[in-house]
Short mmCIF file of C-alpha atoms in Angstrom, two decimals:
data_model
loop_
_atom_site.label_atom_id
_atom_site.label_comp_id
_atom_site.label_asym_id
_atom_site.label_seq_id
_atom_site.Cartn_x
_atom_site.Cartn_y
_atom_site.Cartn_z
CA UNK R 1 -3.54 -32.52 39.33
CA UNK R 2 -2.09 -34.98 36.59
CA UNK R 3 1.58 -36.62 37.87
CA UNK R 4 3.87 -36.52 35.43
CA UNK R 5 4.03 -39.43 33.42
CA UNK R 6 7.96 -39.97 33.94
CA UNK R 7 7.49 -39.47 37.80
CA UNK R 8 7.26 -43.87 38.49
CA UNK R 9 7.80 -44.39 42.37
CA UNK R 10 10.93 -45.89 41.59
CA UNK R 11 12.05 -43.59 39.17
CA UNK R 12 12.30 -40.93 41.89
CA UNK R 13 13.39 -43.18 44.14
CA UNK R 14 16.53 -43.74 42.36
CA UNK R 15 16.32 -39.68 41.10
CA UNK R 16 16.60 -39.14 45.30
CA UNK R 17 19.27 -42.00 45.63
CA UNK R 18 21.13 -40.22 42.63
CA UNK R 19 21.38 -36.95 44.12
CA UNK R 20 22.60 -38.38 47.62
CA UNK R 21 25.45 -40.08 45.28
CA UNK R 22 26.04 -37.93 43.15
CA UNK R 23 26.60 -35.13 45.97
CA UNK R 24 29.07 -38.11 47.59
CA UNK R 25 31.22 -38.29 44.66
CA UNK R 26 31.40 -35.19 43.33
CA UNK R 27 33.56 -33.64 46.10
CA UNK R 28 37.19 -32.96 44.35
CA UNK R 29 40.60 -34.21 45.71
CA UNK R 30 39.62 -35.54 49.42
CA UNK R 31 35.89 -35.81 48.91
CA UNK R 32 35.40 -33.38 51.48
CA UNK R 33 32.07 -31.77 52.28
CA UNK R 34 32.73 -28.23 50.85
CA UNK R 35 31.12 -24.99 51.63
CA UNK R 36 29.35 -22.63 49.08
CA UNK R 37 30.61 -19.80 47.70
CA UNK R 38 29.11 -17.47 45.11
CA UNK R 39 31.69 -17.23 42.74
CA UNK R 40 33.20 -20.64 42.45
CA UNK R 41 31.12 -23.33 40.27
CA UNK R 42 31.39 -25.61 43.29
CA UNK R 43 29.35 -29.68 42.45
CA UNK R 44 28.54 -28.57 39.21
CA UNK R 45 30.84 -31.11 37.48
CA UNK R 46 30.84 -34.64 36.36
CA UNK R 47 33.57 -37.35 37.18
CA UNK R 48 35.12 -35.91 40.48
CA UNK R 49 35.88 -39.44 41.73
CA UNK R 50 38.87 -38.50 39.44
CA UNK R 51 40.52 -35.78 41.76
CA UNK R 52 40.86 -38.42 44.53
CA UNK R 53 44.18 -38.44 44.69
CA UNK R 54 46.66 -41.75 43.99
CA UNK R 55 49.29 -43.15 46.31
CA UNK R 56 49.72 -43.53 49.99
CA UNK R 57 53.44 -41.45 49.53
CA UNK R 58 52.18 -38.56 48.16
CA UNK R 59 48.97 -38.11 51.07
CA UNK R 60 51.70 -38.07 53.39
CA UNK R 61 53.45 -34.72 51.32
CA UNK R 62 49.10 -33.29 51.26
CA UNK R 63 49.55 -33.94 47.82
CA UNK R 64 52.60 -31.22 46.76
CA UNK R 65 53.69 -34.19 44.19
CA UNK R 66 53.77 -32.34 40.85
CA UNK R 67 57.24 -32.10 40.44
CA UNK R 68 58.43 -35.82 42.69
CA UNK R 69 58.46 -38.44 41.58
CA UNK R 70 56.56 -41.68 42.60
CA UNK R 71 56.62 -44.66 40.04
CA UNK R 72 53.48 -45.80 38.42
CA UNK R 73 51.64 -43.61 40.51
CA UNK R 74 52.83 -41.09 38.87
CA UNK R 75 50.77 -41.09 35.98
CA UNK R 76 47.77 -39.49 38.68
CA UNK R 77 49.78 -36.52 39.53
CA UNK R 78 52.05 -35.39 36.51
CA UNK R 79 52.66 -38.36 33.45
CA UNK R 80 55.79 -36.59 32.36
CA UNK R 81 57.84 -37.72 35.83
CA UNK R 82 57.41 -41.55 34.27
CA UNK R 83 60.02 -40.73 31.74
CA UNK R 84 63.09 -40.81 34.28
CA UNK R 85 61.81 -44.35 35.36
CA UNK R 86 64.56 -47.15 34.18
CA UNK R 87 62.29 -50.57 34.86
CA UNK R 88 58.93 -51.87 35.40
CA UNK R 89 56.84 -51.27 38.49
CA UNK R 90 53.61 -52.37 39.15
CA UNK R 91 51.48 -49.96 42.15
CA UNK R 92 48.08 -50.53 44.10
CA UNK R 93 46.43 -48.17 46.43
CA UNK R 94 43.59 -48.99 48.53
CA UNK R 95 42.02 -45.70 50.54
CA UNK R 96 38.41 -45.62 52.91
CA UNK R 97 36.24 -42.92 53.63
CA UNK R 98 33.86 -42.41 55.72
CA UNK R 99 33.66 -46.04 56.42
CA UNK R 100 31.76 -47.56 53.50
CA UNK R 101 33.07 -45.55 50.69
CA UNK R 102 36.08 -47.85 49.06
CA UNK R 103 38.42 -46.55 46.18
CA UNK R 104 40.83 -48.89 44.42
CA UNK R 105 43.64 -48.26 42.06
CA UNK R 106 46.00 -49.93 40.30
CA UNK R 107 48.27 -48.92 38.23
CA UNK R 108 52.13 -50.53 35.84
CA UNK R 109 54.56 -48.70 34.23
CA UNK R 110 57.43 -50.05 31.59
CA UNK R 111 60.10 -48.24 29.94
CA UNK R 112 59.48 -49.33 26.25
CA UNK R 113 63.39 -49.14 25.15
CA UNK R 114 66.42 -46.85 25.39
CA UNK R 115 64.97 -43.46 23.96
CA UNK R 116 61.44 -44.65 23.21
CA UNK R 117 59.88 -43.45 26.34
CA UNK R 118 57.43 -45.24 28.94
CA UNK R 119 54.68 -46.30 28.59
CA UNK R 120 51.68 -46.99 31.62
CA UNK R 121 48.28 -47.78 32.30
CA UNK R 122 45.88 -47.71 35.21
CA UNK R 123 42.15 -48.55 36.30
CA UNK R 124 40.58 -46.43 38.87
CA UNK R 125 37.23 -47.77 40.74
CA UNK R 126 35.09 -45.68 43.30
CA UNK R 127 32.59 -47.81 44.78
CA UNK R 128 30.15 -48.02 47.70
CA UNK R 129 27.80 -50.93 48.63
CA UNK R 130 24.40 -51.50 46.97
CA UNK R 131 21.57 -49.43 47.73
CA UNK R 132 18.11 -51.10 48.68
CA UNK R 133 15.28 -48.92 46.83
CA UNK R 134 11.79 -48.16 47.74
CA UNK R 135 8.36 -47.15 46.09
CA UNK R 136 6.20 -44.35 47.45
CA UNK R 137 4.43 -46.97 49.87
CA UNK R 138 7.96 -48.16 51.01
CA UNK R 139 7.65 -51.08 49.37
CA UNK R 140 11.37 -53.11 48.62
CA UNK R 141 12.22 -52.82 44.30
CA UNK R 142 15.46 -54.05 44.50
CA UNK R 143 18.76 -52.92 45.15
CA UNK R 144 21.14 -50.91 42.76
CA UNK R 145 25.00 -50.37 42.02
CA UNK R 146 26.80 -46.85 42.25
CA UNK R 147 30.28 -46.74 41.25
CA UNK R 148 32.75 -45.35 38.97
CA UNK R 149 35.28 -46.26 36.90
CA UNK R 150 38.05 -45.19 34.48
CA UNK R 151 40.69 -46.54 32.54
CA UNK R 152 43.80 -44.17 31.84
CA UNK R 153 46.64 -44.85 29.32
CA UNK R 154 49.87 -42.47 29.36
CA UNK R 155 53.08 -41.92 27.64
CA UNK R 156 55.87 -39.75 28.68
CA UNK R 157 59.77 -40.05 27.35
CA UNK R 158 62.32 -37.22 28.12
CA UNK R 159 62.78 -34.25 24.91
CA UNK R 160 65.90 -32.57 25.64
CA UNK R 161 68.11 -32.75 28.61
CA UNK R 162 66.77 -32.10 31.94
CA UNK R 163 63.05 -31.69 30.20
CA UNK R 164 60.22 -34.64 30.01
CA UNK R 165 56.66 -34.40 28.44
CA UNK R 166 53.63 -37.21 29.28
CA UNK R 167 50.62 -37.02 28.33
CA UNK R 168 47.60 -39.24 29.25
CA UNK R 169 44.41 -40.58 27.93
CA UNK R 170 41.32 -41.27 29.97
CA UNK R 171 37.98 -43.61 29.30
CA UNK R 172 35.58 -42.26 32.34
CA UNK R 173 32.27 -44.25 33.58
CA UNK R 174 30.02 -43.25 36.05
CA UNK R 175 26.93 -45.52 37.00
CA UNK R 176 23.87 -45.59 39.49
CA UNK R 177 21.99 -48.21 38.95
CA UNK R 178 20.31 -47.78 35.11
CA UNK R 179 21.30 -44.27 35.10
CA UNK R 180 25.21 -43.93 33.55
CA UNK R 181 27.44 -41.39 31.56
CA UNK R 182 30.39 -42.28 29.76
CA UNK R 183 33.14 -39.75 28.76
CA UNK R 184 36.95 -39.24 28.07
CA UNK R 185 39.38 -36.68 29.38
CA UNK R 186 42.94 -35.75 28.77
CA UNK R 187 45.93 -34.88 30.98
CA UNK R 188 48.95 -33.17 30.07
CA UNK R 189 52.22 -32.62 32.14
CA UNK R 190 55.65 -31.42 31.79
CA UNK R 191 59.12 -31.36 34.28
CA UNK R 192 61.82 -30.07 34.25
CA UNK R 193 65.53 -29.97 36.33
CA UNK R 194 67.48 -26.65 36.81
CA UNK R 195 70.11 -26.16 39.40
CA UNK R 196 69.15 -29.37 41.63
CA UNK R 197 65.21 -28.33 41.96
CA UNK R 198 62.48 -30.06 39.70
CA UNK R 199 59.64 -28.13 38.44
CA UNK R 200 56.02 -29.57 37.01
CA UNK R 201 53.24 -28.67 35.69
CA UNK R 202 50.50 -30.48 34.68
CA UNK R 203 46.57 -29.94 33.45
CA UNK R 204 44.16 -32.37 33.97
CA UNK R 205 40.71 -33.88 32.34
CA UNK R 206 40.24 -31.52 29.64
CA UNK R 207 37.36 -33.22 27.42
CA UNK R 208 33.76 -32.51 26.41
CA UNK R 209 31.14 -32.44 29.41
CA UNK R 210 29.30 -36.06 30.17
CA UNK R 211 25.64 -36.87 30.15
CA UNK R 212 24.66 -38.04 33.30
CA UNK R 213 20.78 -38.47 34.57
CA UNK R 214 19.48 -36.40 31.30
CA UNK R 215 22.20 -33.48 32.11
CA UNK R 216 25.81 -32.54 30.52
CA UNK R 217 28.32 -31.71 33.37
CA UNK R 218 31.77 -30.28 32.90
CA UNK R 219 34.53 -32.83 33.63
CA UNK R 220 36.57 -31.28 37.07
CA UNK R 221 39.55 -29.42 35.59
CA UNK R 222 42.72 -28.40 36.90
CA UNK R 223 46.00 -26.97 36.84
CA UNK R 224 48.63 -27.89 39.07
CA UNK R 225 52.58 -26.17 39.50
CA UNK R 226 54.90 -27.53 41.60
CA UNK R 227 58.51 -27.86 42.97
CA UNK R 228 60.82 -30.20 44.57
CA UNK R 229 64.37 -29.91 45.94
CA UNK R 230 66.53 -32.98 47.63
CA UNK R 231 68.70 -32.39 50.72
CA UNK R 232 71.57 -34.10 52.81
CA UNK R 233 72.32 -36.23 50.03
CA UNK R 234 68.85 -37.51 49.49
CA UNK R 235 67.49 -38.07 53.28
CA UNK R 236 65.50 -34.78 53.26
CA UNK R 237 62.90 -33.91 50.17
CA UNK R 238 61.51 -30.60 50.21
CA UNK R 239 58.20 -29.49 48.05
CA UNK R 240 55.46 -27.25 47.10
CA UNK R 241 52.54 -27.57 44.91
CA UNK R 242 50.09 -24.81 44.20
CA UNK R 243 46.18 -26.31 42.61
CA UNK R 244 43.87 -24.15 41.07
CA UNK R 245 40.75 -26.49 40.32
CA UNK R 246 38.00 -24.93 37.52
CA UNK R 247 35.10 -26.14 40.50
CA UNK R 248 36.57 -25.17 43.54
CA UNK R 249 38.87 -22.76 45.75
CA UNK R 250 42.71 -23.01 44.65
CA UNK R 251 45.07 -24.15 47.34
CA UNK R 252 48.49 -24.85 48.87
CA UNK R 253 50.30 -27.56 50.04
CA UNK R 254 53.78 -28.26 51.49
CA UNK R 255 55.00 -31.46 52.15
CA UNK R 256 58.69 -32.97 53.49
CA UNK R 257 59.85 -36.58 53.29
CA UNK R 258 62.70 -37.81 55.74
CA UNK R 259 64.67 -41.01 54.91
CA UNK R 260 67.05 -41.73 57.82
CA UNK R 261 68.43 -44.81 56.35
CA UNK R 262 67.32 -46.83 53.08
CA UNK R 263 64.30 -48.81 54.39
CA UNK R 264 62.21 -46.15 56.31
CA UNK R 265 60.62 -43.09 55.13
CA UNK R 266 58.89 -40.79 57.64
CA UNK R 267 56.40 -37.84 56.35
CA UNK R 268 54.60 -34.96 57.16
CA UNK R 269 52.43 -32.30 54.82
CA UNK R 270 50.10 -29.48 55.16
CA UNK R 271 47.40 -28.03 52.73
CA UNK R 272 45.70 -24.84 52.68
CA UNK R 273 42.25 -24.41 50.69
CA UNK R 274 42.38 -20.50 50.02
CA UNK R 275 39.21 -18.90 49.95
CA UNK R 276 37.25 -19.88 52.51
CA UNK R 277 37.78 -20.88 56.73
CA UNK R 278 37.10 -24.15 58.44
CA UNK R 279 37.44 -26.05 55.04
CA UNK R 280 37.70 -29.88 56.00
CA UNK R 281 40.78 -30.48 53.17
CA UNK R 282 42.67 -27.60 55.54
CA UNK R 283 45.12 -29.24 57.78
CA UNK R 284 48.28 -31.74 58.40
CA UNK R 285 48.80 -35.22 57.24
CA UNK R 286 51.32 -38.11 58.08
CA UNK R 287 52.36 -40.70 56.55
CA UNK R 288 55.76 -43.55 56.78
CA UNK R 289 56.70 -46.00 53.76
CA UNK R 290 58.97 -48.58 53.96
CA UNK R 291 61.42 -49.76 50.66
CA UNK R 292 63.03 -52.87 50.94
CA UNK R 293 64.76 -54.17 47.91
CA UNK R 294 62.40 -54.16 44.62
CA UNK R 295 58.97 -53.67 47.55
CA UNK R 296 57.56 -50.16 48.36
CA UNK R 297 54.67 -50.17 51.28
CA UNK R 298 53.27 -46.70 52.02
CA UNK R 299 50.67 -45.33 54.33
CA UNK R 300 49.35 -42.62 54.79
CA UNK R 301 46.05 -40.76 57.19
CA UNK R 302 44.42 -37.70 56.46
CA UNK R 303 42.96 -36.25 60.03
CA UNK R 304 39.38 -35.51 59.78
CA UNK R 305 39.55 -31.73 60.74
CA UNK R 306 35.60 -32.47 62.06
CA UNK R 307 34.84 -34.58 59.43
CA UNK R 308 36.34 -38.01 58.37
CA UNK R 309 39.85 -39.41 58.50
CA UNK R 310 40.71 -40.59 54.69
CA UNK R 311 43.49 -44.21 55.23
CA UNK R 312 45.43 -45.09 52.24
CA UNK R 313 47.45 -47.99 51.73
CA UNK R 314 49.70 -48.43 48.69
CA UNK R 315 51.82 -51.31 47.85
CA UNK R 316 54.38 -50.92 44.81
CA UNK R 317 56.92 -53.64 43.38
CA UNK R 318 59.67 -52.96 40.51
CA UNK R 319 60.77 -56.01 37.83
CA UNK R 320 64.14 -56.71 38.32
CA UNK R 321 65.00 -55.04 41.15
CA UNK R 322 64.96 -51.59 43.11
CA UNK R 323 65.42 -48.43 40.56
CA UNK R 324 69.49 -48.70 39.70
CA UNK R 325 71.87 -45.42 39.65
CA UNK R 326 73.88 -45.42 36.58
CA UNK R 327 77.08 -46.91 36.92
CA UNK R 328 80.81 -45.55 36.77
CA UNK R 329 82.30 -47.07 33.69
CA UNK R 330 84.94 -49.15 34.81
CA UNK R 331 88.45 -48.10 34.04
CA UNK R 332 90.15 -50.32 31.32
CA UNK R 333 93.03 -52.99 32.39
CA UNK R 334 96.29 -54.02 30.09
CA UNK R 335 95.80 -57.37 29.14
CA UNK R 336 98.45 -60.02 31.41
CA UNK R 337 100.68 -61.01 28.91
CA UNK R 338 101.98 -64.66 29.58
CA UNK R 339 105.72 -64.48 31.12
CA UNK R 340 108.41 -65.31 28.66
CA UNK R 341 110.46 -68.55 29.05
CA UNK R 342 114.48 -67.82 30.17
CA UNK R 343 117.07 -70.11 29.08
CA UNK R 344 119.02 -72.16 31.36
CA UNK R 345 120.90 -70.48 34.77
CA UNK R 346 124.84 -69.60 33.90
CA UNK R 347 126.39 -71.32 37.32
CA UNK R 348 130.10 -70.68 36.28
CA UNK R 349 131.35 -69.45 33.09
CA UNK R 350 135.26 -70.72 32.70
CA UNK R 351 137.76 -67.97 31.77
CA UNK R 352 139.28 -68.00 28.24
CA UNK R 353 143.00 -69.69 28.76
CA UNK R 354 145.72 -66.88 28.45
CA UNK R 355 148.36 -67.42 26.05
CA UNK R 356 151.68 -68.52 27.59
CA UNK R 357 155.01 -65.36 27.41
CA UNK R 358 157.31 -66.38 25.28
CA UNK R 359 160.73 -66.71 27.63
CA UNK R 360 164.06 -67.91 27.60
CA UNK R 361 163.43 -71.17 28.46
CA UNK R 362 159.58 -71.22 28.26
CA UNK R 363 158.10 -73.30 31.08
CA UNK R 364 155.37 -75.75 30.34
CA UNK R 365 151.89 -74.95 30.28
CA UNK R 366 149.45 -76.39 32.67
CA UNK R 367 146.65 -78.64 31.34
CA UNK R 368 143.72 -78.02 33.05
CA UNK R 369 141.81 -80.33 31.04
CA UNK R 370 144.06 -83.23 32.22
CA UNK R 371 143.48 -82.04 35.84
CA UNK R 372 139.69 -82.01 35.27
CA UNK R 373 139.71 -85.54 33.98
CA UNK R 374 141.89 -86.70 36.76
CA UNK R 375 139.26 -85.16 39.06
CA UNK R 376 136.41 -87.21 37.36
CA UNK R 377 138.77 -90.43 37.29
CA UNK R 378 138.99 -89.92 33.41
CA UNK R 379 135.15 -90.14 33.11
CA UNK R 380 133.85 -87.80 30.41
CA UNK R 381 131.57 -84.79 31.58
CA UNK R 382 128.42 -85.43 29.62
CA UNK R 383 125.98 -82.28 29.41
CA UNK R 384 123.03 -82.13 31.49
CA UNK R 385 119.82 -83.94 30.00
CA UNK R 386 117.91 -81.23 28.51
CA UNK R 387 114.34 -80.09 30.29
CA UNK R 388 111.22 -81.92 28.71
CA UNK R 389 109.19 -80.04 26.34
CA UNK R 390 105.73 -79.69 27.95
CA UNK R 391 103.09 -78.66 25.21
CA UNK R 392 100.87 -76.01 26.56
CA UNK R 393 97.32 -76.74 27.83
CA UNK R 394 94.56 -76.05 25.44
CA UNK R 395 92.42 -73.13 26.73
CA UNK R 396 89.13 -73.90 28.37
CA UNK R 397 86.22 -72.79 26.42
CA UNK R 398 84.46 -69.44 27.21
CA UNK R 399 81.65 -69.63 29.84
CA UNK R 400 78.57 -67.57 30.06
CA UNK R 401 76.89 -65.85 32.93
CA UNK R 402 73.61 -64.11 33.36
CA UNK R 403 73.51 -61.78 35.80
CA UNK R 404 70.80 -59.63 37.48
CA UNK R 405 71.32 -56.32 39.27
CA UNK R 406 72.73 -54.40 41.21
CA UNK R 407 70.90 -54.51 44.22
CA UNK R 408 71.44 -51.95 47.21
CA UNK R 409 71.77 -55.12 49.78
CA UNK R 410 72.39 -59.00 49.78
CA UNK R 411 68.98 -59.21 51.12
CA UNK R 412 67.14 -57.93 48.46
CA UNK R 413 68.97 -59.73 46.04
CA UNK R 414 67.93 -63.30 47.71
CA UNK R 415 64.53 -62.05 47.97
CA UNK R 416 64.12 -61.32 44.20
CA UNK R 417 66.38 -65.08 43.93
CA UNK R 418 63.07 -66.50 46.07
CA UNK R 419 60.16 -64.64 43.64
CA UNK R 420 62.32 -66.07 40.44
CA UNK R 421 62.40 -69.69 41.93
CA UNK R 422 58.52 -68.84 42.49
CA UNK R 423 58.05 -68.69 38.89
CA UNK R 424 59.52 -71.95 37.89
CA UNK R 425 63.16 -71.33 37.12
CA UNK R 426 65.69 -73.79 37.94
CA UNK R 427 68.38 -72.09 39.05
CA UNK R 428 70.10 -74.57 41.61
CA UNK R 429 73.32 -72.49 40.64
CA UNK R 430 72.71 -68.99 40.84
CA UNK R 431 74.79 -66.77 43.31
CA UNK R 432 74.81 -63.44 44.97
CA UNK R 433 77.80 -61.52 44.78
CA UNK R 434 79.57 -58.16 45.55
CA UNK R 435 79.75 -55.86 42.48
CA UNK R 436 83.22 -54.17 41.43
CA UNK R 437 80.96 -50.73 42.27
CA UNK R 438 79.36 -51.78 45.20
CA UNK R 439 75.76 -53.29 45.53
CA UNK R 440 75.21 -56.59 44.94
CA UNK R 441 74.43 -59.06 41.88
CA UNK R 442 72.87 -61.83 41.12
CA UNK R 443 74.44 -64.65 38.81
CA UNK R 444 71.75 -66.93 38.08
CA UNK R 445 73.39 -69.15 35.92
CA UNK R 446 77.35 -70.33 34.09
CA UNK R 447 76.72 -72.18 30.83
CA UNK R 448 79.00 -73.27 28.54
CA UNK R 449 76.46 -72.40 25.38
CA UNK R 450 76.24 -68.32 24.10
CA UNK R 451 72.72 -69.50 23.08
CA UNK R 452 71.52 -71.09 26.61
CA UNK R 453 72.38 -68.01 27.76
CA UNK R 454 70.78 -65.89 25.50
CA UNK R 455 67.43 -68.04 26.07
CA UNK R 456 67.46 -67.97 29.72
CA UNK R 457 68.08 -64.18 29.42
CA UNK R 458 64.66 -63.87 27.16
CA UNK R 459 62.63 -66.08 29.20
CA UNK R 460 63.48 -63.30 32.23
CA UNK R 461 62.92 -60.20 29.36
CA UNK R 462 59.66 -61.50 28.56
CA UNK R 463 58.77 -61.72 32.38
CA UNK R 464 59.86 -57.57 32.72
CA UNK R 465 63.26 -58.46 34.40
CA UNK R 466 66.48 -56.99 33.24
CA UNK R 467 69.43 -59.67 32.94
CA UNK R 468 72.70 -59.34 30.67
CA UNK R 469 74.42 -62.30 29.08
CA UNK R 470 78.33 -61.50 30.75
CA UNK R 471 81.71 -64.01 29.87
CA UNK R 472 82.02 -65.54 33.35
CA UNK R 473 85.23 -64.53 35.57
CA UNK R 474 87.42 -67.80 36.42
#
């Protein structure tokens, strides 16, 4: 019988290799191995690297983050929550599976000015190590590559009050070794706040299938709903998230998020994969994260329910300090107006002299001027010498002061004085000090020059931090 003439040893040594790979990565959100089911389309899609799921935080929660909020990482699970963000942050995640399997993300966020929205950006790799390939006699040909990639850009900027839109854009890669498919997918989200709770919704990698190893697979939609309430005046978040993936059994999740002071964060979830029993994704997770100052360092572990524990580390730092509350406006003072100069103390003001009655025989009127001089030894009283006029100081010219902050503690505002000395700024002068709201500041610098100012405050713009040029208190 005549091979066929495609059918090269090493051709179906890498179609073999392909299939164990491909069956590895496409397994949706935990890359769990997932049981058949007549009526769901289950590994019949391209590009499910892309449900892995981003951030250590939101593992902890089993993934109900639709509707909370997480910084960059945000962009994964719903792009509209981005819009509420107020400064930069930068966010990498680094997760294992099954002890060679890596994934790495990385992701930054910027607001883009007041009422232009936010803009982000991320790059997504799935990788395991090389594969060594054989020929039909088991002969070495050389080892190959299998990974995927993708690059996402998003935008998201609030519409109306208490409602944000995002929307993101995806360039998707998938290789093993000469064999590759290239593609691009769309997300689109949407939140919302009414009476205290946040709602989202998002739907994910809708696009035209990708060609992969002479085949067209679907990309791995979804739809996700969720919602989020916060408790005890933010120590306890509460939420919910329901998934219905196109390639797989919908599910539930339920996840709650206990701060008992500012640094530490403690938290649990649970997910349910309807459908079906003894489903590997079906179970608890934990996770703790600790914020100190403008630094966010999350972990979280997925138990292996019988199969394999997922880790996920995720490390997250904001320009310019920790995400600020908006500030009271401060109540307006009456200018000090300079006290007005009083004339000289009255010690003794002399009665008028009476006019003498007319009598008889009128008696003789005293002289107390005559007495006075007598007094003095007929020395004349000269006025006291009158005060030196002192002419008034001139007025010391305006200095200016640029200012960082507020930060929640002093700590964290020396620690973001540290990373600025790290990147070359002089600022031998700079200060931290208690704002008139609370929280802390940081006064890098008093010149005497608007303009010096104004240059030191760009140099910090250009570098993602947020300083404002201030007339310095004396």
């Amino acid at each position: 019988m005549r091979r066929n003439q495609f059918a090269h040893p090493f051709l179906e040594t890498i179609r073999v290799s392909a299939f164990i790979a491909f069956a590895l990565l496409a397994a949706p959100s935990y890359l769990s191995v997932r049981p058949a089911r007549a009526d769901v389309a289950i590994g019949t899609s391209a590009g499910d690297f892309l449900g892995f799921e981003v951030g250590a935080s939101s593992a902890g929660l089993a993934g109900a983050n639709t509707s909370v909020a997480s910084g960059a990482s945000s962009q994964f699970w719903n792009p509209s929550l981005l819009a509420g963000m107020t400064r930069p942050q930068a966010s990498m995640m680094h997760a294992t599976w099954l002890g060679n399997l890596q994934y790495e993300w990385i992701g930054y966020a910027r607001p883009l000015g007041p009422r232009k929205g936010v803009g982000s950006m991320s790059v997504a790799y799935f990788h395991m190590p090389s594969v060594s390939g054989v020929d039909q006699f088991d002969n070495p040909t050389g080892e190959f590559r299998v990974y995927d990639m993708a690059l996402t850009l998003g935008y998201a900027r609030p519409v109306v009050k208490g409602l944000m839109l995002g929307a993101n854009g995806k360039v998707i890669r998938q290789t093993l070794a000469s064999v590759s498919g290239t593609g691009a997918a769309v997300d689109l989200g949407a939140s919302a706040t009414i009476a205290g709770a946040t709602l989202g919704a998002t739907v994910q990698n809708l696009g035209p299938d990708i060609s992969f190893g002479g085949g067209s697979y679907p990309l791995p939609q979804l739809t996700r709903f969720g919602v989020s309430h916060t408790l005890f005046a933010e120590r306890l978040l509460l939420a919910m998230d329901y998934t219905m993936p196109k390639t797989y059994y919908n599910d539930f999740r339920a996840g709650a998020e206990v701060r008992p002071n500012s640094i530490l964060a403690v938290r649990l979830g649970y997910r349910r994969v309807a459908g079906t029993s003894g489903d590997p994704s079906t179970g608890l997770s934990f996770g703790l994260g600790a914020h100190y100052g403008p630094v966010n360092l999350d972990y979280a572990m997925t138990p292996d329910n019988g199969f394999a524990d997922i880790h996920r580390l995720s490390f997250g730092y904001t320009f310019g300090g920790a995400e600020a509350k908006p500030e009271k406006p401060e109540p307006k003072k009456e200018p000090v107006r300079p006290p007005q100069p009083k004339g000289p103390p009255v010690i003794v003001q002399a009665p008028a002299p009476k006019k003498p009655e007319l009598k008889a025989e009128p008696a003789p009127t005293p002289k107390p001027v005559e007495t006075i001089v007598r007094a003095t030894e007929q020395k004349e009283v000269a006025p006291p010498p009158a005060a030196p006029k002192v002419a008034p100081k001139p007025s010391a010219p305006d200095q200016y002061e640029v200012v960082l902050g507020s930060y929640q503690s002093e700590t964290s505002a020396q620690s973001e004085l540290k990373a600025l000395r790290i990147l070359g700024f002089q600022l031998k002068d700079a200060v931290v000090t208690q704002g008139p709201n609370g929280g802390y500041m940081l006064s890098l610098a008093r010149l005497n020059s608007r303009a010096k100012a104004d240059e030191l405050a760009r140099s910090l713009t250009a570098l993602s931090f947020s300083p404002r040029v201030e007339i310095a208190r004396r």
